[in-house]
Short mmCIF file of C-alpha atoms in Angstrom, two decimals:
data_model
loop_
_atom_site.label_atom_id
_atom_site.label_comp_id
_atom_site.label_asym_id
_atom_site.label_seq_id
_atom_site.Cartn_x
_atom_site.Cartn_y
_atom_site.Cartn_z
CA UNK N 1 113.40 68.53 83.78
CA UNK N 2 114.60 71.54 81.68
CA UNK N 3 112.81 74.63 83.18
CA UNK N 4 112.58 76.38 79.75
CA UNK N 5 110.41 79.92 80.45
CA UNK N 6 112.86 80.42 83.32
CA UNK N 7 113.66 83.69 81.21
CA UNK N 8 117.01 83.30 82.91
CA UNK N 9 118.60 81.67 79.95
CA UNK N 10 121.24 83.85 77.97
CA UNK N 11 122.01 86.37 80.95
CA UNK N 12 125.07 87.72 81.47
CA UNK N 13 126.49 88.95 85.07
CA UNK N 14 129.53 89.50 87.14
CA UNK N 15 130.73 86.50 89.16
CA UNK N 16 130.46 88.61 91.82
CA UNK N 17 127.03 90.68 91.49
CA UNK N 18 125.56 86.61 90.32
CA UNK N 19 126.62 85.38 93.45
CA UNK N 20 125.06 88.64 95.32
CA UNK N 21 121.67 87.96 93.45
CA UNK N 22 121.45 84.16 93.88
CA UNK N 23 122.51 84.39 97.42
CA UNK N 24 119.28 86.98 98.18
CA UNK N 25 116.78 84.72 96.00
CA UNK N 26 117.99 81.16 97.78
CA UNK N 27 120.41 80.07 95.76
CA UNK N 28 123.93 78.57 96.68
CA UNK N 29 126.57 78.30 94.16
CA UNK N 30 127.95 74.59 95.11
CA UNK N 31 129.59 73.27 92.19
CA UNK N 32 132.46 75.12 90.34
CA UNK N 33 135.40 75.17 88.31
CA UNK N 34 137.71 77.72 86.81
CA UNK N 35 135.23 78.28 83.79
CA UNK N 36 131.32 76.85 85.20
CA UNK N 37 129.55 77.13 87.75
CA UNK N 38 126.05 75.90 89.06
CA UNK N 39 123.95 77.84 92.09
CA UNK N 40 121.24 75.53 93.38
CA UNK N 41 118.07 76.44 95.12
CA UNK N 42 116.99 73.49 97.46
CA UNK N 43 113.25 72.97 97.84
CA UNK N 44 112.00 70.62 100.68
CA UNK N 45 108.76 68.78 100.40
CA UNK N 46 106.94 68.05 102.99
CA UNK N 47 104.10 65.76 101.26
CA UNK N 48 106.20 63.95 99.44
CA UNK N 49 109.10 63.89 101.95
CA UNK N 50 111.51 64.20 99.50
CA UNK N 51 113.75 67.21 98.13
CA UNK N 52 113.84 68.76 95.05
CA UNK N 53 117.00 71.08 93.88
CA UNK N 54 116.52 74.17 91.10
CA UNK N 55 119.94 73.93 89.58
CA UNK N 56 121.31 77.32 87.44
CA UNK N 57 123.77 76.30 84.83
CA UNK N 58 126.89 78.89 83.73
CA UNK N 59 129.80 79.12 82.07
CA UNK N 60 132.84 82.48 82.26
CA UNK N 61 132.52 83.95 78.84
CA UNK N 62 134.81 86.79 80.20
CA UNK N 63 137.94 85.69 82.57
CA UNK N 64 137.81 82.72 85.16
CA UNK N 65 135.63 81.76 88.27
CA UNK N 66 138.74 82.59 90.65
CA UNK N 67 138.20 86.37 90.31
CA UNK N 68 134.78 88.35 91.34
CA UNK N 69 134.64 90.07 87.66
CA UNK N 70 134.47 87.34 85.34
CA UNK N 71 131.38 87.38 83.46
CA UNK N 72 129.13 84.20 83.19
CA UNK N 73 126.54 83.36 80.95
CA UNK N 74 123.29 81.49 82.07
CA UNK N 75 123.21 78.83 80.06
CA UNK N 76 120.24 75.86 81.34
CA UNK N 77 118.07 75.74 84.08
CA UNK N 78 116.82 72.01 85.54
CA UNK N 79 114.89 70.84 88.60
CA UNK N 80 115.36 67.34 89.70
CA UNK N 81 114.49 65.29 92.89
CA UNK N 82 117.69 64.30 95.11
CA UNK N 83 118.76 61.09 94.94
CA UNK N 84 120.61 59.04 97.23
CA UNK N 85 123.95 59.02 98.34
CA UNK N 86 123.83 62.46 96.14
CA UNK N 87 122.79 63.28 92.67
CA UNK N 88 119.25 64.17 90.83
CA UNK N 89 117.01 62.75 88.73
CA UNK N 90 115.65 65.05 86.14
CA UNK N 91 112.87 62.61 84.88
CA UNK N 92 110.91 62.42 88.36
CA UNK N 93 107.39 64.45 88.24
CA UNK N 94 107.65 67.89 89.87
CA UNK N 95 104.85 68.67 92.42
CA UNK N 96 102.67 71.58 91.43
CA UNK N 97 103.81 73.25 94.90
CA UNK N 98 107.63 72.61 94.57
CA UNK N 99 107.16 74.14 91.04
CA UNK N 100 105.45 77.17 92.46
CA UNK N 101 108.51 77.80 95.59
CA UNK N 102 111.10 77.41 92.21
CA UNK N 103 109.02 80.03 90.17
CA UNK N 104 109.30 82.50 92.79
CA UNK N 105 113.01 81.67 93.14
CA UNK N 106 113.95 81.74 89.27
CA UNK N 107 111.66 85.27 89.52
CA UNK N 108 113.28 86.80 92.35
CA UNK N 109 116.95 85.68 91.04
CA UNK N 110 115.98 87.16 87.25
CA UNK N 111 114.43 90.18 88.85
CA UNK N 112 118.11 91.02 90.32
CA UNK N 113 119.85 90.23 86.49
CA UNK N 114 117.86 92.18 84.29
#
């Protein structure tokens, strides 16, 4: 599911200073490349027993992910349910409660960019 009033979208930041910001709000950035990058923000469940991922989309509009002062651009922000052996699946139903732990998240982490 596309997260669309993250109010994330279209922000612009430092490698560096993003990775500052998403560490303090919960996020990791796991996957990565020379030119995108992704900073996830796990969310455990225990009702459901299942766990649910808040995944930041961005790509270097300035320089390359190998040096802290590239700039990235926020591009999409998704939440999905983890799947096994690995992936997520974007077209599960969100609990109310997971979606309220990934609203504080998205808030604290846009908080820090603007």
């Amino acid at each position: 599911m596309i997260i669309e009033n993250s109010g994330l979208n279209g922000l612009t930041s430092e490698l560096g200073y993003l990775d500052e910001a998403a560490e303090k709000a919960g996020f990791v950035r796991w996957q990565w490349e020379y030119y995108r990058a992704t900073y996830d923000l796990k969310i455990s469940d225990k009702e459901t027993d299942a766990d649910y991922y808040v995944r930041v989309s961005t790509r270097a509009i300035e320089g390359k992910l190998e040096n802290p002062h590239a700039v990235l651009n926020i591009e999409d922000v998704y939440i999905g349910r983890a799947t096994f052996p690995h992936g997520l699946d974007y077209e599960s139903p969100i609990p109310k409660n997971v979606l309220t732990i990934a609203d504080k998240g998205l808030s604290q982490l846009k908080a820090s960019l603007s």
